[in-house]
Amino acid sequence: MYPDLLSTYGDRGNLLVLRRRAELRGIEVEAIEVNADQPVPGQGDIYLIGGGEDLPQILAANRLRADGGLASAASRGAVVFAVCAGYQVIGDFFGGVEGERVAGLGILDISSGRGDRRGVGEVVADVDPALGVPRLTGFENHQGVTKLGSGARPLARVTLGVGNGDGTEGAYAGKVLGTYLHGPALARNPGLADLLLSWAVGPLQPLDPDAEEWASRLRRERLAAVDR
Ligand code: GLN
């Protein structure tokens, strides 16, 4: 969704990772990039929305609200994966440039404001055991702090970094999942990519270890770089 407004720090790579991990399993993929002046298609299986600067983020939120397609896709059970600005946008509201409330899409029970300091740097976080995904590695760069309502669960607990700002990182409910992590998040965390794919298509066969080599190396290198 809206790569013209929201795709900082290579978040578009999340699409490439999902596509590759699906195709390695013989699952056919049609990727549709939807710019902010185009209608949101209703029949997607997985919707990706990335990070962005404050003003494009506000524009994206207003357009997505006016379009209505992403919210209705989520309500019919489509998978939504949202990163940073995108994560804030799918919540109830977020803090604009001066901290003013900007309405989000209300498809995840979270709300965001602006923190006193930007959260910048590497993040390591342990995922909710219910999801069966190994520890997350990524990096963050955001001013926003996010509170979860009773309808969303924390995706992970931070062991390094800021995340939501209260010791948790990201949130999920049903098949809607958001995170502050860039990296791109799915390149550094193939387990998270497979979780999203399995939500869309059901149980997945494991990949040949050779196909995992570069992803595993990247994870090892990034986790070792912050091991204290
Ligand atoms: N503009 C948002 C913030 O600063 C999101 C930033 C981002 O997506 N990296 O909180």
CSV table of N, CA and C and ligand atoms in Angstrom, one decimal, residues 8-9 11 50-54 57 83-86 88 114 118 141-145 180 182, ligand 1:
chain,number,residue,atom,x,y,z
A,8,THR,N,9.8,4.0,3.9
A,8,THR,CA,11.1,4.4,4.4
A,8,THR,C,12.0,3.1,4.7
A,9,TYR,N,13.3,3.3,4.7
A,9,TYR,CA,14.2,2.3,5.2
A,9,TYR,C,14.0,1.0,4.5
A,11,ASP,N,11.3,-0.6,3.5
A,11,ASP,CA,10.2,-1.4,4.0
A,11,ASP,C,9.6,-2.2,2.8
A,50,GLY,N,4.1,0.5,5.0
A,50,GLY,CA,5.4,0.7,5.6
A,50,GLY,C,5.5,2.0,6.4
A,51,GLY,N,6.7,2.3,6.7
A,51,GLY,CA,7.0,3.5,7.5
A,51,GLY,C,7.1,4.8,6.7
A,52,GLY,N,7.1,5.9,7.3
A,52,GLY,CA,7.1,7.2,6.6
A,52,GLY,C,7.3,8.4,7.5
A,53,GLU,N,7.7,9.5,6.8
A,53,GLU,CA,7.8,10.7,7.6
A,53,GLU,C,6.4,11.3,8.0
A,54,ASP,N,6.4,12.3,8.9
A,54,ASP,CA,5.2,12.7,9.5
A,54,ASP,C,4.1,13.2,8.4
A,57,GLN,N,2.8,10.5,6.2
A,57,GLN,CA,2.0,9.6,7.0
A,57,GLN,C,0.6,10.2,7.2
A,83,VAL,N,4.1,-1.3,9.3
A,83,VAL,CA,5.4,-1.0,10.0
A,83,VAL,C,5.4,0.5,10.3
A,84,CYS,N,5.8,0.8,11.5
A,84,CYS,CA,6.1,2.2,12.0
A,84,CYS,C,5.0,3.2,11.7
A,85,ALA,N,5.2,4.1,10.7
A,85,ALA,CA,4.1,5.0,10.4
A,85,ALA,C,2.8,4.2,10.0
A,86,GLY,N,3.0,3.1,9.3
A,86,GLY,CA,1.9,2.3,8.9
A,86,GLY,C,1.2,1.7,10.1
A,88,GLN,N,1.1,3.0,13.1
A,88,GLN,CA,0.4,4.1,13.8
A,88,GLN,C,-0.9,4.3,13.0
A,114,ARG,N,3.1,11.4,20.5
A,114,ARG,CA,4.5,11.7,20.3
A,114,ARG,C,5.3,11.6,21.6
A,118,ARG,N,13.1,10.7,20.2
A,118,ARG,CA,12.9,9.7,19.1
A,118,ARG,C,13.6,8.4,19.6
A,141,ASN,N,13.3,4.0,14.2
A,141,ASN,CA,13.5,5.5,14.1
A,141,ASN,C,12.1,6.2,14.1
A,142,HIS,N,11.7,6.5,15.3
A,142,HIS,CA,10.3,7.1,15.4
A,142,HIS,C,10.2,7.9,16.6
A,143,GLN,N,9.3,8.9,16.5
A,143,GLN,CA,9.0,9.7,17.6
A,143,GLN,C,7.8,9.2,18.4
A,144,GLY,N,7.0,8.4,17.7
A,144,GLY,CA,5.7,8.0,18.2
A,144,GLY,C,5.9,7.0,19.4
A,145,VAL,N,5.0,7.1,20.3
A,145,VAL,CA,4.8,6.1,21.4
A,145,VAL,C,3.4,5.5,21.3
A,180,TYR,N,7.1,-1.6,15.1
A,180,TYR,CA,8.0,-0.4,14.8
A,180,TYR,C,9.2,-0.8,14.0
A,182,HIS,N,12.0,-1.8,11.4
A,182,HIS,CA,12.5,-1.8,10.0
A,182,HIS,C,13.7,-2.8,9.9
B,1,GLN,N1,6.5,9.6,11.6
B,1,GLN,C1,6.4,8.5,12.6
B,1,GLN,C2,7.1,8.8,13.9
B,1,GLN,O1,8.1,9.5,13.9
B,1,GLN,C3,6.8,7.2,11.9
B,1,GLN,C4,8.3,7.2,11.6
B,1,GLN,C5,8.7,6.0,10.7
B,1,GLN,O2,7.8,5.4,10.1
B,1,GLN,N2,9.9,5.7,10.7
B,1,GLN,O3,6.7,8.2,14.9
